[in-house]
Short mmCIF file of C-alpha atoms in Angstrom, two decimals:
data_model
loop_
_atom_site.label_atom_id
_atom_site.label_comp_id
_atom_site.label_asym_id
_atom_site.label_seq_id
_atom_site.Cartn_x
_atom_site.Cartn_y
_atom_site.Cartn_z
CA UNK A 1 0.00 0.00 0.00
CA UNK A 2 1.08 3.53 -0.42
CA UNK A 3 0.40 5.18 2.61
CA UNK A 4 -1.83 7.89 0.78
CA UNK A 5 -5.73 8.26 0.63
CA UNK A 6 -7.17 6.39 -1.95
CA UNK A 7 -10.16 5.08 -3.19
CA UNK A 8 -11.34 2.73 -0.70
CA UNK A 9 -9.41 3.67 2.20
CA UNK A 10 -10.53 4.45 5.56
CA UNK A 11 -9.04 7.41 7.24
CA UNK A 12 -8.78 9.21 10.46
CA UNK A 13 -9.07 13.12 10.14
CA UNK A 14 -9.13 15.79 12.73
CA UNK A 15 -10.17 18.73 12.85
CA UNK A 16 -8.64 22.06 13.73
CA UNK A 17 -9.44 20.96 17.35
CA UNK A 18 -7.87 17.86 17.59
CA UNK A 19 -10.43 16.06 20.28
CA UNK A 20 -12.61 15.91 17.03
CA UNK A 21 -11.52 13.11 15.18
CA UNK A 22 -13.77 11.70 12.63
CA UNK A 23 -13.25 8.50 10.40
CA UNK A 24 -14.70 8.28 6.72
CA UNK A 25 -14.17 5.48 4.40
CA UNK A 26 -13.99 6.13 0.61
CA UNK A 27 -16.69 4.63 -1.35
CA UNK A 28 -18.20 5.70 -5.09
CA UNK A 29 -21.10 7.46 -4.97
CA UNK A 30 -23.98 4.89 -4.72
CA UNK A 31 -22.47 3.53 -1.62
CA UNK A 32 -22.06 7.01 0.34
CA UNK A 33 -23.72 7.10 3.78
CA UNK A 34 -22.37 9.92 5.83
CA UNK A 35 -23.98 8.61 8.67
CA UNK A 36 -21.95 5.11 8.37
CA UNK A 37 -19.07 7.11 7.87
CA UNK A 38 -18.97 6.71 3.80
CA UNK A 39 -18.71 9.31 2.00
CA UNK A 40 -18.17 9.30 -1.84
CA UNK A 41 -15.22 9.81 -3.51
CA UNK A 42 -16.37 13.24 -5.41
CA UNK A 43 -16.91 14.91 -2.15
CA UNK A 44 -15.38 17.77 -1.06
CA UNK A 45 -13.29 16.22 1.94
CA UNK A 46 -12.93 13.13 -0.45
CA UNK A 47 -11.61 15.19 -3.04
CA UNK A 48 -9.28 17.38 -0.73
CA UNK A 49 -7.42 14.06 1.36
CA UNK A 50 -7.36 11.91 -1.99
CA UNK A 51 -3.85 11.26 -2.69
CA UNK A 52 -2.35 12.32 0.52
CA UNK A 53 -0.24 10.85 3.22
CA UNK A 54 -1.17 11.01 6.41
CA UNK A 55 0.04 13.97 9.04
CA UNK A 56 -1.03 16.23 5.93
CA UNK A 57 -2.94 18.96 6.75
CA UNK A 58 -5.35 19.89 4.36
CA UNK A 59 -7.80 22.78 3.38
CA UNK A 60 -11.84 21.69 2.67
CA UNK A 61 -13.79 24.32 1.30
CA UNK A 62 -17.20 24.14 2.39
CA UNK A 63 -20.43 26.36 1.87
CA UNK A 64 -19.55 28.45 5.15
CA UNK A 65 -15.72 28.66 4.11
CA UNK A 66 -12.82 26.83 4.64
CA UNK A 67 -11.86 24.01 7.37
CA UNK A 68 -8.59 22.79 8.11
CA UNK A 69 -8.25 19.02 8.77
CA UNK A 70 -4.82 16.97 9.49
CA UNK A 71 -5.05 13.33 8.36
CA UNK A 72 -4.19 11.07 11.74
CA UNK A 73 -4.23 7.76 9.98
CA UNK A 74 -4.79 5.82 6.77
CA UNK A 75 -6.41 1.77 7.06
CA UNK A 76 -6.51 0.29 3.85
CA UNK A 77 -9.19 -2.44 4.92
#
């Protein structure tokens, strides 16, 4: 594995405030289900993590702005 996000992967992000972790897994867009923690691969956070390794901090924008996550850990399961 390459230690990036990729399609598929489940990974650990945190938010700016670090108590809030949150773990998505990676899935195409039939299968999404933010409440089971899928979320497709054309969203936003998808689409900003895809690709990276983790302890990269990266930049979503969202409708309200911009939110900074840092990737704590990649599972490819």
């Amino acid at each position: 594995f390459t230690g990036k996000v990729v399609f598929g992967a489940t990974v650990t992000i945190a938010g700016e405030d670090s108590a809030n972790e949150t773990i998505y897994q990676i899935v195409g867009e039939d299968e999404a289900d933010v409440a089971a923690g899928k979320i497709s691969v054309v969203s936003p956070i998808a689409r900003a993590i895809m690709g990276k390794p983790d302890g990269e901090e990266v930049v979503v924008k969202v409708p309200a702005g911009e939110v900074q996550y840092e990737i704590e850990k990649i599972e490819h399961i």
